[in-house]
């Protein structure tokens, strides 16, 4: 192979860096996301998770004992320049039920991550939780991000299952990646590209459509079944 024949990647002359998610507000049929207000939201969020300290098992912080402790945790995330921290709540209510971030924001590369997710028991395994992630994905790709990352503790099987159900493709295991709370963390890494979203976005829309839910609000077809054909790779642990 000659010097001139070496592959250099696809040229992207029309790429424009997308905007930072700072200040973004999103709404769907089940609920909303808005920038989290630490002083205002800490108490109602703490009320949702106070009896479930296990929701912090795979997060970087220990479970707080008080609303003030939770406020301190949230303030650290809210102060990060590469992150927007969102409160998640149900339509018709102002009370937050959990939070998630668009983080590791790299507008120059068009790369962003959904992370630091903490869903209260009242929010877990609900259509609202799925819709919240769908809204974050939709916003990211709509404004021009090329890649959205999802990564988690490799032992966090619910998060790994959620990633693939949402349509993220498995990209590998980062061994001995971090030390969190004095313990080793291997990290399972997932991502979705703008090209992936062309098939996965309509799958999300089909799942969220009202005809997909019975009168009790139970899904008729799973999101995983709709996104599975569009996965570039599958998590071997699932």
XYZ file of C-alpha atoms in Angstrom, residues 50-191:
142
model
C -34.946 8.006 50.973
C -36.224 4.467 51.582
C -34.295 3.032 48.621
C -30.584 3.734 49.153
C -29.813 0.930 46.698
C -30.539 3.323 43.814
C -27.035 4.692 44.486
C -25.329 1.286 44.342
C -23.874 1.879 40.872
C -23.454 5.650 41.093
C -20.285 7.411 42.129
C -21.701 8.802 45.367
C -22.861 7.099 48.526
C -26.581 7.316 49.235
C -27.235 10.571 51.107
C -28.883 10.527 54.540
C -30.641 13.868 54.139
C -32.133 16.123 51.489
C -29.234 18.493 52.120
C -26.811 15.703 51.314
C -28.630 15.011 48.067
C -28.590 18.720 47.239
C -24.811 18.742 47.595
C -24.490 15.759 45.224
C -26.743 17.413 42.661
C -24.925 20.744 42.935
C -21.625 19.112 41.985
C -23.180 17.733 38.794
C -25.042 20.929 38.010
C -21.777 22.879 38.185
C -20.037 20.788 35.521
C -19.489 22.649 32.276
C -19.684 19.459 30.197
C -23.058 18.416 31.573
C -26.724 19.353 31.832
C -28.590 17.744 34.717
C -32.283 17.092 34.047
C -35.137 16.492 36.437
C -37.694 13.959 35.152
C -41.368 14.169 36.075
C -44.811 13.011 35.038
C -47.255 15.058 32.986
C -49.634 17.007 35.207
C -47.188 17.084 38.110
C -44.330 19.419 38.983
C -42.630 16.937 41.303
C -39.423 15.302 40.002
C -39.240 11.511 40.170
C -35.625 11.112 39.114
C -32.801 12.672 37.194
C -30.393 12.037 34.332
C -27.618 13.912 32.551
C -26.540 14.728 29.083
C -22.849 14.755 29.881
C -19.305 14.443 28.533
C -20.494 16.965 25.956
C -18.052 17.271 23.058
C -19.664 19.579 20.527
C -16.556 19.641 18.333
C -16.847 15.893 17.748
C -20.647 15.727 17.970
C -20.383 13.283 20.869
C -22.552 13.217 23.995
C -23.449 10.757 26.762
C -26.599 9.867 28.685
C -25.352 9.155 32.188
C -25.596 9.721 35.937
C -29.095 8.283 35.727
C -30.978 7.944 39.019
C -34.585 6.841 38.750
C -36.703 6.506 41.876
C -38.626 3.235 42.345
C -41.768 5.108 41.273
C -40.122 5.910 37.929
C -38.327 2.654 37.188
C -39.845 0.285 34.612
C -42.415 2.865 33.482
C -43.323 4.229 30.067
C -42.250 7.652 31.358
C -38.711 6.411 32.042
C -38.414 5.020 28.520
C -39.885 8.179 27.035
C -37.383 10.307 28.959
C -34.466 8.486 27.335
C -36.182 8.663 23.955
C -36.572 12.421 24.330
C -32.883 12.823 25.201
C -31.875 10.727 22.211
C -34.227 12.537 19.869
C -32.999 15.959 20.936
C -29.352 14.936 20.610
C -29.665 13.629 17.078
C -32.102 16.320 15.954
C -29.636 19.096 16.794
C -26.723 17.374 15.081
C -24.878 15.065 17.482
C -23.290 12.152 15.641
C -22.981 9.755 18.571
C -24.680 9.182 21.936
C -22.893 7.038 24.535
C -24.326 4.905 27.329
C -21.905 3.283 29.732
C -22.374 1.598 33.073
C -20.807 -0.612 35.705
C -20.472 -3.994 34.033
C -22.232 -5.576 37.029
C -25.287 -3.355 36.522
C -27.337 -5.756 34.443
C -30.553 -3.671 34.487
C -28.609 -0.795 32.886
C -27.046 -3.095 30.292
C -30.475 -4.487 29.395
C -31.925 -0.973 29.199
C -29.163 0.138 26.832
C -29.860 -2.636 24.352
C -33.628 -2.288 24.680
C -33.306 1.399 23.801
C -31.225 0.488 20.753
C -27.660 1.132 21.906
C -25.099 -1.228 20.428
C -22.501 -2.887 22.629
C -18.978 -1.587 22.003
C -16.934 -3.467 24.567
C -15.778 -3.940 28.142
C -13.263 -1.546 29.671
C -11.520 -3.695 32.286
C -10.259 -2.093 35.515
C -11.634 1.170 34.179
C -12.360 2.952 37.463
C -12.179 2.685 41.224
C -15.564 3.684 42.653
C -16.205 3.760 46.397
C -13.048 1.736 46.907
C -14.116 -1.036 44.511
C -12.983 -1.975 41.020
C -15.328 -1.055 38.208
C -15.263 -2.678 34.817
C -17.308 -0.550 32.447
C -19.677 -1.854 29.770
C -19.737 0.582 26.863
C -22.615 1.180 24.449
C -23.279 3.788 21.775
